[in-house]
mmCIF file of C-alpha atoms in Angstrom:
data_model
loop_
_atom_site.group_PDB
_atom_site.id
_atom_site.type_symbol
_atom_site.label_atom_id
_atom_site.label_comp_id
_atom_site.label_asym_id
_atom_site.label_seq_id
_atom_site.Cartn_x
_atom_site.Cartn_y
_atom_site.Cartn_z
ATOM 1 C CA UNK A 1 -24.987 -31.729 32.531
ATOM 2 C CA UNK A 2 -22.594 -30.761 29.795
ATOM 3 C CA UNK A 3 -22.052 -31.177 26.085
ATOM 4 C CA UNK A 4 -22.527 -34.744 24.886
ATOM 5 C CA UNK A 5 -19.613 -35.852 22.721
ATOM 6 C CA UNK A 6 -19.044 -39.118 20.931
ATOM 7 C CA UNK A 7 -16.082 -41.246 21.943
ATOM 8 C CA UNK A 8 -14.382 -40.184 18.718
ATOM 9 C CA UNK A 9 -14.809 -36.535 19.658
ATOM 10 C CA UNK A 10 -13.478 -37.147 23.160
ATOM 11 C CA UNK A 11 -10.460 -38.969 21.760
ATOM 12 C CA UNK A 12 -9.786 -36.130 19.331
ATOM 13 C CA UNK A 13 -9.986 -33.522 22.104
ATOM 14 C CA UNK A 14 -7.599 -35.560 24.228
ATOM 15 C CA UNK A 15 -5.151 -35.888 21.327
ATOM 16 C CA UNK A 16 -5.095 -32.131 20.715
ATOM 17 C CA UNK A 17 -4.697 -31.435 24.441
ATOM 18 C CA UNK A 18 -1.807 -33.894 24.671
ATOM 19 C CA UNK A 19 -0.124 -32.341 21.638
ATOM 20 C CA UNK A 20 -0.456 -28.866 23.173
ATOM 21 C CA UNK A 21 1.013 -30.021 26.471
ATOM 22 C CA UNK A 22 3.926 -31.686 24.693
ATOM 23 C CA UNK A 23 4.721 -28.769 22.388
ATOM 24 C CA UNK A 24 3.824 -25.748 24.542
ATOM 25 C CA UNK A 25 3.186 -27.043 28.032
ATOM 26 C CA UNK A 26 5.742 -24.883 29.811
ATOM 27 C CA UNK A 27 6.362 -21.156 29.885
ATOM 28 C CA UNK A 28 9.902 -21.762 28.637
ATOM 29 C CA UNK A 29 8.591 -23.629 25.597
ATOM 30 C CA UNK A 30 6.067 -20.906 24.790
ATOM 31 C CA UNK A 31 8.614 -18.117 25.138
ATOM 32 C CA UNK A 32 10.982 -19.930 22.781
ATOM 33 C CA UNK A 33 8.204 -20.533 20.244
ATOM 34 C CA UNK A 34 6.880 -16.961 20.268
ATOM 35 C CA UNK A 35 10.055 -14.855 20.563
ATOM 36 C CA UNK A 36 9.127 -13.949 24.137
ATOM 37 C CA UNK A 37 5.495 -13.265 23.262
ATOM 38 C CA UNK A 38 5.987 -10.892 20.316
ATOM 39 C CA UNK A 39 5.056 -13.456 17.656
ATOM 40 C CA UNK A 40 1.669 -15.148 17.829
ATOM 41 C CA UNK A 41 2.337 -17.876 15.272
ATOM 42 C CA UNK A 42 5.009 -20.560 15.125
ATOM 43 C CA UNK A 43 5.385 -22.207 11.683
ATOM 44 C CA UNK A 44 7.082 -25.266 13.145
ATOM 45 C CA UNK A 45 4.218 -26.144 15.478
ATOM 46 C CA UNK A 46 1.747 -25.364 12.717
ATOM 47 C CA UNK A 47 3.571 -27.709 10.337
ATOM 48 C CA UNK A 48 3.343 -30.531 12.872
ATOM 49 C CA UNK A 49 -0.408 -30.011 13.091
ATOM 50 C CA UNK A 50 -0.572 -30.126 9.306
ATOM 51 C CA UNK A 51 1.265 -33.465 9.312
ATOM 52 C CA UNK A 52 -1.356 -34.802 11.697
ATOM 53 C CA UNK A 53 -4.066 -33.769 9.245
ATOM 54 C CA UNK A 54 -5.693 -31.334 11.656
ATOM 55 C CA UNK A 55 -5.388 -28.190 9.544
ATOM 56 C CA UNK A 56 -7.375 -29.799 6.749
ATOM 57 C CA UNK A 57 -10.361 -30.664 8.939
ATOM 58 C CA UNK A 58 -12.737 -28.311 7.128
ATOM 59 C CA UNK A 59 -11.210 -28.739 3.660
ATOM 60 C CA UNK A 60 -13.095 -30.945 1.140
ATOM 61 C CA UNK A 61 -11.583 -34.377 0.608
ATOM 62 C CA UNK A 62 -10.795 -33.738 -3.054
ATOM 63 C CA UNK A 63 -8.284 -31.082 -1.969
ATOM 64 C CA UNK A 64 -6.587 -33.244 0.638
ATOM 65 C CA UNK A 65 -8.793 -32.448 3.636
ATOM 66 C CA UNK A 66 -11.154 -34.553 5.697
ATOM 67 C CA UNK A 67 -14.401 -32.554 5.282
ATOM 68 C CA UNK A 68 -15.097 -32.799 8.993
ATOM 69 C CA UNK A 69 -17.932 -31.145 10.896
ATOM 70 C CA UNK A 70 -18.249 -27.789 12.632
ATOM 71 C CA UNK A 71 -18.172 -29.688 15.910
ATOM 72 C CA UNK A 72 -14.781 -31.180 14.985
ATOM 73 C CA UNK A 73 -13.483 -27.741 14.079
ATOM 74 C CA UNK A 74 -14.664 -26.241 17.376
ATOM 75 C CA UNK A 75 -12.974 -29.038 19.332
ATOM 76 C CA UNK A 76 -9.670 -28.406 17.547
ATOM 77 C CA UNK A 77 -9.822 -24.661 18.199
ATOM 78 C CA UNK A 78 -11.026 -24.941 21.787
ATOM 79 C CA UNK A 79 -8.299 -27.376 22.819
ATOM 80 C CA UNK A 80 -5.584 -25.546 20.853
ATOM 81 C CA UNK A 81 -6.326 -22.256 22.597
ATOM 82 C CA UNK A 82 -6.761 -23.897 25.968
ATOM 83 C CA UNK A 83 -3.325 -25.410 25.467
ATOM 84 C CA UNK A 84 -1.886 -22.036 24.389
ATOM 85 C CA UNK A 85 -0.547 -23.397 21.114
ATOM 86 C CA UNK A 86 1.146 -20.528 19.206
ATOM 87 C CA UNK A 87 -0.931 -20.844 16.037
ATOM 88 C CA UNK A 88 -2.281 -17.332 15.601
ATOM 89 C CA UNK A 89 -2.845 -17.819 11.877
ATOM 90 C CA UNK A 90 -5.366 -20.624 12.227
ATOM 91 C CA UNK A 91 -8.458 -18.430 12.650
ATOM 92 C CA UNK A 92 -7.928 -16.163 9.620
ATOM 93 C CA UNK A 93 -6.745 -19.151 7.587
ATOM 94 C CA UNK A 94 -9.871 -21.217 8.247
ATOM 95 C CA UNK A 95 -12.134 -18.222 7.609
ATOM 96 C CA UNK A 96 -10.387 -17.500 4.317
ATOM 97 C CA UNK A 97 -10.428 -21.141 3.299
ATOM 98 C CA UNK A 98 -14.165 -21.321 3.857
ATOM 99 C CA UNK A 99 -14.742 -18.587 1.282
ATOM 100 C CA UNK A 100 -12.493 -20.250 -1.300
ATOM 101 C CA UNK A 101 -14.195 -23.604 -0.746
ATOM 102 C CA UNK A 102 -17.575 -22.049 -1.539
ATOM 103 C CA UNK A 103 -16.725 -19.604 -4.300
ATOM 104 C CA UNK A 104 -13.229 -20.204 -5.672
ATOM 105 C CA UNK A 105 -12.415 -21.524 -9.119
ATOM 106 C CA UNK A 106 -10.874 -24.966 -9.374
ATOM 107 C CA UNK A 107 -7.427 -23.411 -9.785
ATOM 108 C CA UNK A 108 -7.936 -21.138 -6.776
ATOM 109 C CA UNK A 109 -9.214 -23.958 -4.596
ATOM 110 C CA UNK A 110 -6.385 -26.239 -5.669
ATOM 111 C CA UNK A 111 -3.842 -23.604 -4.651
ATOM 112 C CA UNK A 112 -5.374 -22.248 -1.464
ATOM 113 C CA UNK A 113 -7.098 -25.280 0.046
ATOM 114 C CA UNK A 114 -4.183 -27.606 -0.588
ATOM 115 C CA UNK A 115 -1.977 -24.905 0.887
ATOM 116 C CA UNK A 116 -4.068 -24.891 4.061
ATOM 117 C CA UNK A 117 -3.771 -28.655 4.365
ATOM 118 C CA UNK A 118 0.038 -28.518 4.165
ATOM 119 C CA UNK A 119 0.259 -25.682 6.704
ATOM 120 C CA UNK A 120 0.272 -22.465 4.674
ATOM 121 C CA UNK A 121 -1.330 -19.383 6.219
ATOM 122 C CA UNK A 122 -4.020 -17.391 4.416
ATOM 123 C CA UNK A 123 -5.588 -14.002 5.201
ATOM 124 C CA UNK A 124 -8.752 -12.098 4.438
ATOM 125 C CA UNK A 125 -8.768 -8.306 4.061
ATOM 126 C CA UNK A 126 -11.996 -6.348 4.522
ATOM 127 C CA UNK A 127 -11.482 -3.432 6.924
ATOM 128 C CA UNK A 128 -10.311 0.034 5.910
ATOM 129 C CA UNK A 129 -9.584 3.225 7.866
ATOM 130 C CA UNK A 130 -13.160 4.410 7.188
ATOM 131 C CA UNK A 131 -14.761 0.971 6.992
ATOM 132 C CA UNK A 132 -14.466 -1.007 10.218
ATOM 133 C CA UNK A 133 -17.798 -2.035 11.708
ATOM 134 C CA UNK A 134 -19.351 -0.470 8.606
ATOM 135 C CA UNK A 135 -17.493 -2.889 6.336
ATOM 136 C CA UNK A 136 -19.644 -2.184 3.280
ATOM 137 C CA UNK A 137 -18.393 1.416 3.275
ATOM 138 C CA UNK A 138 -15.053 0.300 1.848
ATOM 139 C CA UNK A 139 -13.488 2.286 -0.979
ATOM 140 C CA UNK A 140 -10.449 0.321 -2.184
ATOM 141 C CA UNK A 141 -10.985 0.232 -5.934
ATOM 142 C CA UNK A 142 -10.581 -2.545 -8.456
ATOM 143 C CA UNK A 143 -10.739 -1.272 -12.026
ATOM 144 C CA UNK A 144 -10.979 -3.670 -14.938
ATOM 145 C CA UNK A 145 -8.531 -3.055 -17.784
ATOM 146 C CA UNK A 146 -7.361 -4.889 -20.870
ATOM 147 C CA UNK A 147 -4.610 -6.470 -18.765
ATOM 148 C CA UNK A 148 -6.758 -7.529 -15.818
ATOM 149 C CA UNK A 149 -7.695 -5.724 -12.605
ATOM 150 C CA UNK A 150 -5.843 -2.722 -11.167
ATOM 151 C CA UNK A 151 -6.182 -2.301 -7.386
ATOM 152 C CA UNK A 152 -5.629 0.980 -5.512
ATOM 153 C CA UNK A 153 -6.378 1.771 -1.894
ATOM 154 C CA UNK A 154 -5.549 1.008 1.724
ATOM 155 C CA UNK A 155 -6.784 -1.846 3.885
ATOM 156 C CA UNK A 156 -6.154 -2.178 7.606
ATOM 157 C CA UNK A 157 -6.276 -4.654 10.495
ATOM 158 C CA UNK A 158 -5.397 -7.553 8.206
ATOM 159 C CA UNK A 159 -4.383 -10.384 10.508
ATOM 160 C CA UNK A 160 -1.286 -12.396 9.583
ATOM 161 C CA UNK A 161 -0.884 -10.937 6.077
ATOM 162 C CA UNK A 162 2.868 -10.781 6.751
ATOM 163 C CA UNK A 163 3.072 -14.589 7.027
ATOM 164 C CA UNK A 164 0.370 -15.548 4.529
ATOM 165 C CA UNK A 165 0.754 -17.003 1.057
ATOM 166 C CA UNK A 166 -2.434 -15.368 -0.221
ATOM 167 C CA UNK A 167 -4.842 -12.618 0.752
ATOM 168 C CA UNK A 168 -8.552 -12.708 -0.022
ATOM 169 C CA UNK A 169 -9.269 -9.068 -0.807
ATOM 170 C CA UNK A 170 -12.698 -7.422 -0.781
ATOM 171 C CA UNK A 171 -12.688 -4.354 -3.049
ATOM 172 C CA UNK A 172 -15.179 -2.101 -4.795
ATOM 173 C CA UNK A 173 -15.690 -2.750 -8.492
ATOM 174 C CA UNK A 174 -18.777 -0.558 -8.935
ATOM 175 C CA UNK A 175 -20.557 2.361 -7.267
ATOM 176 C CA UNK A 176 -23.906 1.461 -8.780
ATOM 177 C CA UNK A 177 -26.674 0.765 -6.270
ATOM 178 C CA UNK A 178 -26.267 0.830 -2.479
ATOM 179 C CA UNK A 179 -23.021 0.434 -0.590
ATOM 180 C CA UNK A 180 -23.580 -3.323 -0.283
ATOM 181 C CA UNK A 181 -23.596 -3.622 -4.057
ATOM 182 C CA UNK A 182 -20.556 -3.601 -6.310
ATOM 183 C CA UNK A 183 -18.176 -5.413 -3.942
ATOM 184 C CA UNK A 184 -15.993 -8.204 -5.295
ATOM 185 C CA UNK A 185 -13.589 -10.734 -3.791
ATOM 186 C CA UNK A 186 -10.111 -11.125 -5.296
ATOM 187 C CA UNK A 187 -7.356 -13.709 -4.966
ATOM 188 C CA UNK A 188 -4.110 -11.845 -4.220
ATOM 189 C CA UNK A 189 -0.803 -13.684 -3.757
ATOM 190 C CA UNK A 190 1.055 -11.904 -0.965
ATOM 191 C CA UNK A 191 4.103 -11.284 -3.162
ATOM 192 C CA UNK A 192 2.133 -9.438 -5.867
ATOM 193 C CA UNK A 193 3.958 -6.286 -7.064
ATOM 194 C CA UNK A 194 2.229 -3.104 -5.937
ATOM 195 C CA UNK A 195 1.182 -4.575 -2.574
ATOM 196 C CA UNK A 196 2.937 -3.250 0.528
ATOM 197 C CA UNK A 197 2.372 -4.957 3.888
ATOM 198 C CA UNK A 198 3.153 -2.775 6.924
ATOM 199 C CA UNK A 199 2.866 -3.930 10.565
ATOM 200 C CA UNK A 200 0.581 -2.198 13.063
ATOM 201 C CA UNK A 201 2.072 -1.744 16.537
ATOM 202 C CA UNK A 202 -0.086 -3.525 19.120
ATOM 203 C CA UNK A 203 -0.366 -3.796 22.890
ATOM 204 C CA UNK A 204 2.421 -5.942 24.259
ATOM 205 C CA UNK A 205 4.548 -5.341 21.149
ATOM 206 C CA UNK A 206 2.787 -8.198 19.393
ATOM 207 C CA UNK A 207 3.192 -8.763 15.648
ATOM 208 C CA UNK A 208 -0.158 -9.815 14.270
ATOM 209 C CA UNK A 209 -2.063 -7.230 12.197
ATOM 210 C CA UNK A 210 -1.099 -5.115 9.210
ATOM 211 C CA UNK A 211 -1.943 -2.217 6.963
ATOM 212 C CA UNK A 212 -2.067 -3.133 3.272
ATOM 213 C CA UNK A 213 -1.291 -0.537 0.608
ATOM 214 C CA UNK A 214 -2.277 -1.265 -2.995
ATOM 215 C CA UNK A 215 -0.627 0.971 -5.570
ATOM 216 C CA UNK A 216 -1.519 0.128 -9.173
ATOM 217 C CA UNK A 217 -1.475 -3.518 -8.130
ATOM 218 C CA UNK A 218 -2.234 -5.596 -11.223
ATOM 219 C CA UNK A 219 -4.180 -8.838 -10.893
ATOM 220 C CA UNK A 220 -5.092 -11.199 -13.727
ATOM 221 C CA UNK A 221 -8.645 -11.213 -15.026
ATOM 222 C CA UNK A 222 -9.326 -14.578 -13.394
ATOM 223 C CA UNK A 223 -8.376 -13.281 -9.923
ATOM 224 C CA UNK A 224 -12.066 -12.777 -9.071
ATOM 225 C CA UNK A 225 -13.278 -15.187 -6.383
ATOM 226 C CA UNK A 226 -16.923 -15.993 -6.953
ATOM 227 C CA UNK A 227 -19.083 -13.553 -8.864
ATOM 228 C CA UNK A 228 -18.148 -9.971 -9.694
ATOM 229 C CA UNK A 229 -20.251 -7.546 -7.637
ATOM 230 C CA UNK A 230 -21.487 -10.279 -5.306
ATOM 231 C CA UNK A 231 -18.835 -9.916 -2.608
ATOM 232 C CA UNK A 232 -21.151 -8.782 0.156
ATOM 233 C CA UNK A 233 -23.546 -11.707 -0.245
ATOM 234 C CA UNK A 234 -20.605 -14.079 -0.355
ATOM 235 C CA UNK A 235 -19.277 -12.639 2.903
ATOM 236 C CA UNK A 236 -22.664 -13.095 4.552
ATOM 237 C CA UNK A 237 -22.766 -16.811 3.734
ATOM 238 C CA UNK A 238 -19.642 -17.317 5.849
ATOM 239 C CA UNK A 239 -20.964 -15.730 9.038
ATOM 240 C CA UNK A 240 -21.759 -19.041 10.773
ATOM 241 C CA UNK A 241 -18.283 -20.337 10.037
ATOM 242 C CA UNK A 242 -16.393 -17.168 11.005
ATOM 243 C CA UNK A 243 -18.229 -16.520 14.253
ATOM 244 C CA UNK A 244 -18.048 -20.129 15.385
ATOM 245 C CA UNK A 245 -14.293 -20.086 14.771
ATOM 246 C CA UNK A 246 -13.870 -16.986 16.925
ATOM 247 C CA UNK A 247 -16.268 -18.297 19.576
ATOM 248 C CA UNK A 248 -14.490 -21.652 19.922
ATOM 249 C CA UNK A 249 -11.114 -19.951 20.187
ATOM 250 C CA UNK A 250 -12.431 -17.617 22.898
ATOM 251 C CA UNK A 251 -13.928 -20.555 24.775
ATOM 252 C CA UNK A 252 -10.542 -22.267 24.877
ATOM 253 C CA UNK A 253 -8.876 -19.035 26.013
ATOM 254 C CA UNK A 254 -11.470 -18.598 28.779
ATOM 255 C CA UNK A 255 -10.949 -22.154 29.982
ATOM 256 C CA UNK A 256 -7.185 -21.631 30.127
ATOM 257 C CA UNK A 257 -7.499 -18.362 32.054
ATOM 258 C CA UNK A 258 -9.831 -20.128 34.491
ATOM 259 C CA UNK A 259 -7.446 -23.087 34.845
ATOM 260 C CA UNK A 260 -4.533 -20.763 35.606
ATOM 261 C CA UNK A 261 -6.570 -18.770 38.123
ATOM 262 C CA UNK A 262 -7.777 -21.896 39.909
ATOM 263 C CA UNK A 263 -4.244 -23.269 40.137
ATOM 264 C CA UNK A 264 -2.951 -19.989 41.573
ATOM 265 C CA UNK A 265 -5.650 -19.497 44.231
ATOM 266 C CA UNK A 266 -5.270 -23.121 45.302
ATOM 267 C CA UNK A 267 -1.530 -22.722 45.878
ATOM 268 C CA UNK A 268 -1.287 -19.108 47.053
ATOM 269 C CA UNK A 269 -1.694 -18.740 50.815
ATOM 270 C CA UNK A 270 -2.615 -15.701 52.875
ATOM 271 C CA UNK A 271 -3.711 -15.560 56.502
ATOM 272 C CA UNK A 272 -2.672 -19.184 56.850
ATOM 273 C CA UNK A 273 -4.807 -20.779 54.137
ATOM 274 C CA UNK A 274 -5.214 -20.909 50.320
ATOM 275 C CA UNK A 275 -6.815 -17.701 49.077
ATOM 276 C CA UNK A 276 -9.295 -19.723 47.002
ATOM 277 C CA UNK A 277 -10.964 -20.912 50.185
ATOM 278 C CA UNK A 278 -12.148 -17.388 51.022
ATOM 279 C CA UNK A 279 -15.808 -16.991 50.157
ATOM 280 C CA UNK A 280 -15.327 -13.909 47.955
ATOM 281 C CA UNK A 281 -12.981 -15.797 45.620
ATOM 282 C CA UNK A 282 -14.818 -19.107 45.864
ATOM 283 C CA UNK A 283 -18.059 -17.494 44.727
ATOM 284 C CA UNK A 284 -16.371 -15.642 41.880
ATOM 285 C CA UNK A 285 -14.857 -18.876 40.604
ATOM 286 C CA UNK A 286 -18.229 -20.607 40.870
ATOM 287 C CA UNK A 287 -19.808 -17.875 38.742
ATOM 288 C CA UNK A 288 -17.034 -18.047 36.146
ATOM 289 C CA UNK A 289 -17.252 -21.844 35.916
ATOM 290 C CA UNK A 290 -20.990 -21.510 35.322
ATOM 291 C CA UNK A 291 -20.502 -18.905 32.603
ATOM 292 C CA UNK A 292 -17.918 -21.050 30.830
ATOM 293 C CA UNK A 293 -20.223 -24.071 30.903
ATOM 294 C CA UNK A 294 -23.099 -21.995 29.475
ATOM 295 C CA UNK A 295 -20.799 -20.692 26.755
ATOM 296 C CA UNK A 296 -19.685 -24.188 25.798
ATOM 297 C CA UNK A 297 -23.260 -25.444 25.601
ATOM 298 C CA UNK A 298 -24.209 -22.532 23.337
ATOM 299 C CA UNK A 299 -21.252 -22.906 20.983
ATOM 300 C CA UNK A 300 -21.671 -26.620 20.414
ATOM 301 C CA UNK A 301 -25.426 -26.239 20.045
ATOM 302 C CA UNK A 302 -24.869 -23.713 17.241
ATOM 303 C CA UNK A 303 -22.161 -25.924 15.709
ATOM 304 C CA UNK A 304 -24.534 -28.883 15.582
ATOM 305 C CA UNK A 305 -27.265 -26.724 14.078
ATOM 306 C CA UNK A 306 -24.835 -25.498 11.412
ATOM 307 C CA UNK A 307 -23.844 -29.096 10.640
ATOM 308 C CA UNK A 308 -27.488 -30.110 10.310
ATOM 309 C CA UNK A 309 -28.380 -27.110 8.121
ATOM 310 C CA UNK A 310 -25.205 -26.092 6.268
ATOM 311 C CA UNK A 311 -26.968 -23.674 3.904
ATOM 312 C CA UNK A 312 -28.835 -21.780 6.610
ATOM 313 C CA UNK A 313 -27.384 -18.472 7.830
ATOM 314 C CA UNK A 314 -27.692 -18.559 11.600
ATOM 315 C CA UNK A 315 -27.357 -14.821 12.087
ATOM 316 C CA UNK A 316 -28.806 -14.675 15.590
ATOM 317 C CA UNK A 317 -27.281 -17.898 16.878
ATOM 318 C CA UNK A 318 -23.775 -17.302 15.488
ATOM 319 C CA UNK A 319 -23.740 -13.734 16.809
ATOM 320 C CA UNK A 320 -24.882 -14.968 20.226
ATOM 321 C CA UNK A 321 -22.059 -17.525 20.277
ATOM 322 C CA UNK A 322 -19.426 -14.940 19.340
ATOM 323 C CA UNK A 323 -20.783 -12.381 21.797
ATOM 324 C CA UNK A 324 -21.105 -14.793 24.707
ATOM 325 C CA UNK A 325 -17.718 -16.447 24.192
ATOM 326 C CA UNK A 326 -15.662 -13.290 23.803
ATOM 327 C CA UNK A 327 -17.354 -11.441 26.653
ATOM 328 C CA UNK A 328 -16.967 -14.486 28.893
ATOM 329 C CA UNK A 329 -13.308 -14.763 27.964
ATOM 330 C CA UNK A 330 -12.787 -11.108 28.841
ATOM 331 C CA UNK A 331 -14.577 -11.459 32.171
ATOM 332 C CA UNK A 332 -12.650 -14.586 33.141
ATOM 333 C CA UNK A 333 -9.283 -13.017 32.308
ATOM 334 C CA UNK A 334 -9.982 -9.728 34.086
ATOM 335 C CA UNK A 335 -11.356 -11.447 37.182
ATOM 336 C CA UNK A 336 -8.453 -13.879 37.100
ATOM 337 C CA UNK A 337 -6.028 -10.960 37.127
ATOM 338 C CA UNK A 338 -7.890 -9.396 40.062
ATOM 339 C CA UNK A 339 -7.864 -12.618 42.054
ATOM 340 C CA UNK A 340 -4.148 -13.089 41.423
ATOM 341 C CA UNK A 341 -3.415 -9.572 42.603
ATOM 342 C CA UNK A 342 -0.066 -8.161 41.522
ATOM 343 C CA UNK A 343 0.983 -11.529 40.156
ATOM 344 C CA UNK A 344 -1.806 -11.333 37.597
ATOM 345 C CA UNK A 345 -0.217 -8.171 36.227
ATOM 346 C CA UNK A 346 3.325 -9.560 36.216
ATOM 347 C CA UNK A 347 4.854 -11.112 33.104
ATOM 348 C CA UNK A 348 6.061 -13.966 35.311
ATOM 349 C CA UNK A 349 2.579 -15.449 34.837
ATOM 350 C CA UNK A 350 0.409 -15.852 31.726
ATOM 351 C CA UNK A 351 -2.602 -13.937 33.037
ATOM 352 C CA UNK A 352 -1.552 -10.578 31.606
ATOM 353 C CA UNK A 353 -1.333 -12.256 28.195
ATOM 354 C CA UNK A 354 -4.775 -13.778 28.694
ATOM 355 C CA UNK A 355 -6.124 -10.286 29.385
ATOM 356 C CA UNK A 356 -4.580 -8.823 26.218
ATOM 357 C CA UNK A 357 -6.005 -11.580 24.074
ATOM 358 C CA UNK A 358 -9.433 -11.449 25.668
ATOM 359 C CA UNK A 359 -9.786 -7.687 25.333
ATOM 360 C CA UNK A 360 -9.214 -7.683 21.587
ATOM 361 C CA UNK A 361 -11.496 -10.688 21.034
ATOM 362 C CA UNK A 362 -14.525 -8.491 21.745
ATOM 363 C CA UNK A 363 -13.387 -6.150 18.950
ATOM 364 C CA UNK A 364 -12.201 -8.213 15.978
ATOM 365 C CA UNK A 365 -14.535 -10.211 13.775
ATOM 366 C CA UNK A 366 -17.395 -7.853 14.607
ATOM 367 C CA UNK A 367 -17.439 -5.992 17.918
ATOM 368 C CA UNK A 368 -19.679 -7.028 20.784
ATOM 369 C CA UNK A 369 -21.783 -3.959 20.040
ATOM 370 C CA UNK A 370 -22.286 -5.087 16.429
ATOM 371 C CA UNK A 371 -23.208 -8.604 17.578
ATOM 372 C CA UNK A 372 -25.810 -7.161 19.958
ATOM 373 C CA UNK A 373 -27.187 -5.007 17.154
ATOM 374 C CA UNK A 374 -27.519 -8.054 14.878
ATOM 375 C CA UNK A 375 -29.241 -10.045 17.609
ATOM 376 C CA UNK A 376 -31.570 -7.133 18.291
ATOM 377 C CA UNK A 377 -32.552 -6.852 14.620
ATOM 378 C CA UNK A 378 -33.436 -10.564 14.540
ATOM 379 C CA UNK A 379 -35.844 -9.798 17.371
ATOM 380 C CA UNK A 380 -37.588 -7.248 15.204
ATOM 381 C CA UNK A 381 -36.051 -4.237 16.939
#
């Protein structure tokens, strides 16, 4: 039983795991790298991964990458999150890079994709105060003028914009047709005048997401990424990629929460024996191990299908992977906290951090409710 990997894949997974243990294997290392858990991304660690060529896995070879498979990408993300590497920018960066690889001009791809390979962070901005799950309801305007495009509006929940070189903005260029029409992607350097990036206060005092305010922000005419008015369709073509990224990251997080729980219940003694030997905990761990294995099988099955059919939108399968992985991660972390008792809630251990990360994973990138709705529609409901 289990996912069948080639020897090359197994070697790659082992290399990433060894790197994570070396760079962030102790709590002291992680605290130093993340400013005691307020920062989710460490540029130094990220730069080392860039030097190893790992950040360019999904980038075409002509831009310095290795054009690897979805399976390779999932292995990198799974092992990085299992090893608790502080590389919070990797998810948004890979998602953004995927859109540029498909739709960017040569100049845009040369800038952004080569930037990803060398370790630069990138962000994508879709959500607005009145356009979260209903993304197509966005109202940030892009008006074409003689000088280029003028952007006005507010975006929200933009991950890592404060550390990114560029932001892939989705804005409305026309009100003609339905709400899914008239949306356009724009290339926005993060230092563009008229753009204000403001942090959003998060649970645990983490610094990760931002509000973006565009006030008469002028972009050149060639800032359009892809085709004007075709932004929604372009977003849809990246669903496989985005949801597999989030699923693989959640799988790694679930595995780490499970590993930490198992270590604790093996060492912690009550009533004269390790608490993990009590049937109530032993059965819970058996169930969680089964759920993690099912999740892994699903994710890599979808990854292989995406590799075999790169132009096919796997709406049902990708949504299932994202739903299953994030909900499993949440369950593992919450049950791990319960099994650890008060220690699971204490900052002395990592479990409370696992819980924070797992809770939000079922919200970003399309909530679990939205994923279920998508799956239901593919069933004709």
